[in-house]
Structures are given as C-alpha cells and as structure tokens.
C-alpha cells in the first residue's frame, strides 16, 4: 500500500469518526452542542438536521466509492460552521471547524491520487 493511500485511509477514518460522533451528539441533543445553536440564534430542530447531515457525511466517507461525496458534504458542513462563527464574531469558536475544514481539504487533495492509483 502506498503512503498516500495509507494517509488517505487514516485521515478518512478519523474524519468519519469525528463527523459520526458530532452528528450523534447533535441528534440526541447534548446540551453542549445545542447551546452552540442557541447562541447562533438557530432553532433547536436545526441541530437535529445538521446532526443527520453529519452522520450522512460520516457514512459517505466510510464508503470508498462515495468518498468524494462524503468529502463534499463534510467540507460544506465545516465551511458553514466556520462562516456561522465568524458572522457571530466568535472567532475562537471558528477554530475547531476551521481545523476540520483543513483536514477535509488535505483528504480531498490526497483522495483523487489514491482513486487513480487503484484504477490502474
């Protein structure tokens, strides 16, 4: 197995686990995650929707043939989280989703090369 393939697999597994955990916490309505939506002025039901989309991103990341769709979903969710924190002028709160967005970008950069190497 090539280094890029190992890196992509490790990064993908880590991202899938993070999005799955975050999604489940949002779906069950954990107070720490729901408070983030309260501070942003979003309805509590919105947390469940974002939680469902996060779990969907995790599932797509775990399926090799759907990895790019999972990265697109994860990138969109992370970008929206960063934008929401910046709009609310909560710059410290924008750092975790920004780090997650950077990890998604690195995974996206590595993933096409691993897909191309498996096709040959």
CSV table of C-alpha atoms in Angstrom, one decimal:
chain,number,residue,atom,x,y,z
A,1,UNK,CA,0.0,0.0,0.0
A,2,UNK,CA,1.4,3.4,-0.9
A,3,UNK,CA,1.9,6.2,1.6
A,4,UNK,CA,-0.8,8.4,0.0
A,5,UNK,CA,-3.3,5.6,0.3
A,6,UNK,CA,-2.4,4.9,3.9
A,7,UNK,CA,-2.6,8.6,4.7
A,8,UNK,CA,-6.0,8.9,2.9
A,9,UNK,CA,-7.4,5.9,4.8
A,10,UNK,CA,-6.3,7.1,8.2
A,11,UNK,CA,-7.5,10.6,7.6
A,12,UNK,CA,-10.8,9.3,6.2
A,13,UNK,CA,-11.4,7.1,9.1
A,14,UNK,CA,-10.6,9.9,11.6
A,15,UNK,CA,-12.9,12.3,9.7
A,16,UNK,CA,-15.7,9.8,9.5
A,17,UNK,CA,-15.4,9.1,13.3
A,18,UNK,CA,-15.4,12.8,14.1
A,19,UNK,CA,-18.5,13.6,11.9
A,20,UNK,CA,-20.3,10.5,13.3
A,21,UNK,CA,-19.7,11.5,16.9
A,22,UNK,CA,-20.6,15.1,16.3
A,23,UNK,CA,-23.7,14.1,14.4
A,24,UNK,CA,-24.9,11.7,17.1
A,25,UNK,CA,-24.3,14.4,19.8
A,26,UNK,CA,-26.4,16.8,17.8
A,27,UNK,CA,-29.2,14.3,17.1
A,28,UNK,CA,-29.5,13.3,20.8
A,29,UNK,CA,-29.5,16.9,21.8
A,30,UNK,CA,-26.4,17.0,24.0
A,31,UNK,CA,-26.5,20.3,25.9
A,32,UNK,CA,-23.0,21.4,24.8
A,33,UNK,CA,-23.9,21.1,21.2
A,34,UNK,CA,-27.4,22.5,21.4
A,35,UNK,CA,-26.0,25.6,23.2
A,36,UNK,CA,-24.0,26.4,20.1
A,37,UNK,CA,-27.1,26.6,18.1
A,38,UNK,CA,-28.9,28.7,20.8
A,39,UNK,CA,-26.0,31.2,20.8
A,40,UNK,CA,-26.3,31.5,17.0
A,41,UNK,CA,-30.0,32.1,17.2
A,42,UNK,CA,-30.9,28.9,15.3
A,43,UNK,CA,-33.9,26.8,16.3
A,44,UNK,CA,-33.1,23.6,18.2
A,45,UNK,CA,-34.6,21.4,15.4
A,46,UNK,CA,-31.8,22.7,13.2
A,47,UNK,CA,-29.3,20.9,15.4
A,48,UNK,CA,-31.0,17.6,14.5
A,49,UNK,CA,-30.9,18.4,10.8
A,50,UNK,CA,-27.2,19.2,11.0
A,51,UNK,CA,-26.6,16.1,13.1
A,52,UNK,CA,-28.3,14.0,10.4
A,53,UNK,CA,-26.2,15.6,7.7
A,54,UNK,CA,-23.0,15.0,9.8
A,55,UNK,CA,-23.9,11.3,10.2
A,56,UNK,CA,-24.6,11.1,6.4
A,57,UNK,CA,-21.1,12.6,5.7
A,58,UNK,CA,-19.5,10.0,8.0
A,59,UNK,CA,-21.3,7.2,6.2
A,60,UNK,CA,-20.3,8.5,2.8
A,61,UNK,CA,-16.7,9.0,4.0
A,62,UNK,CA,-16.6,5.3,5.2
A,63,UNK,CA,-17.7,4.0,1.7
A,64,UNK,CA,-14.7,4.1,-0.6
A,65,UNK,CA,-16.7,4.6,-3.8
A,66,UNK,CA,-18.6,7.5,-2.2
A,67,UNK,CA,-15.6,9.2,-0.5
A,68,UNK,CA,-15.7,12.3,-2.7
A,69,UNK,CA,-19.4,12.9,-1.9
A,70,UNK,CA,-18.6,12.5,1.7
A,71,UNK,CA,-15.7,15.0,1.5
A,72,UNK,CA,-18.0,17.4,-0.3
A,73,UNK,CA,-20.7,17.1,2.4
A,74,UNK,CA,-18.1,17.3,5.2
A,75,UNK,CA,-16.5,20.4,3.6
A,76,UNK,CA,-19.8,22.1,3.2
A,77,UNK,CA,-20.8,21.5,6.8
A,78,UNK,CA,-17.4,22.6,8.1
A,79,UNK,CA,-17.5,25.8,5.9
A,80,UNK,CA,-20.9,26.6,7.2
A,81,UNK,CA,-19.8,26.2,10.8
A,82,UNK,CA,-16.8,28.5,10.2
A,83,UNK,CA,-19.0,31.1,8.5
A,84,UNK,CA,-21.6,31.0,11.3
A,85,UNK,CA,-18.9,31.5,13.9
A,86,UNK,CA,-17.3,34.4,12.0
A,87,UNK,CA,-20.6,36.1,11.4
A,88,UNK,CA,-21.3,35.9,15.1
A,89,UNK,CA,-17.9,37.4,15.8
A,90,UNK,CA,-17.0,34.3,17.8
A,91,UNK,CA,-13.6,33.8,16.3
A,92,UNK,CA,-12.3,31.3,18.9
A,93,UNK,CA,-15.3,29.1,18.1
A,94,UNK,CA,-14.4,29.1,14.4
A,95,UNK,CA,-11.0,27.4,15.1
A,96,UNK,CA,-12.2,23.8,15.5
A,97,UNK,CA,-14.4,23.7,12.4
A,98,UNK,CA,-11.6,25.5,10.6
A,99,UNK,CA,-9.1,22.7,11.6
A,100,UNK,CA,-11.7,20.2,10.4
A,101,UNK,CA,-12.1,22.0,7.1
A,102,UNK,CA,-8.3,21.9,6.7
A,103,UNK,CA,-8.3,18.1,7.3
A,104,UNK,CA,-11.1,17.7,4.8
A,105,UNK,CA,-9.1,19.8,2.2
A,106,UNK,CA,-6.0,17.6,2.8
A,107,UNK,CA,-8.0,14.4,2.5
A,108,UNK,CA,-9.6,15.8,-0.7
A,109,UNK,CA,-6.2,16.6,-2.1
A,110,UNK,CA,-4.9,13.0,-1.3
A,111,UNK,CA,-8.0,11.1,-2.3
A,112,UNK,CA,-8.1,11.6,-6.1
A,113,UNK,CA,-4.5,10.2,-6.3
A,114,UNK,CA,-5.5,7.1,-4.4
A,115,UNK,CA,-8.5,6.6,-6.5
A,116,UNK,CA,-6.4,7.0,-9.7
A,117,UNK,CA,-3.8,4.5,-8.4
A,118,UNK,CA,-6.4,1.9,-7.7
A,119,UNK,CA,-7.8,2.2,-11.2
A,120,UNK,CA,-4.5,1.3,-12.8
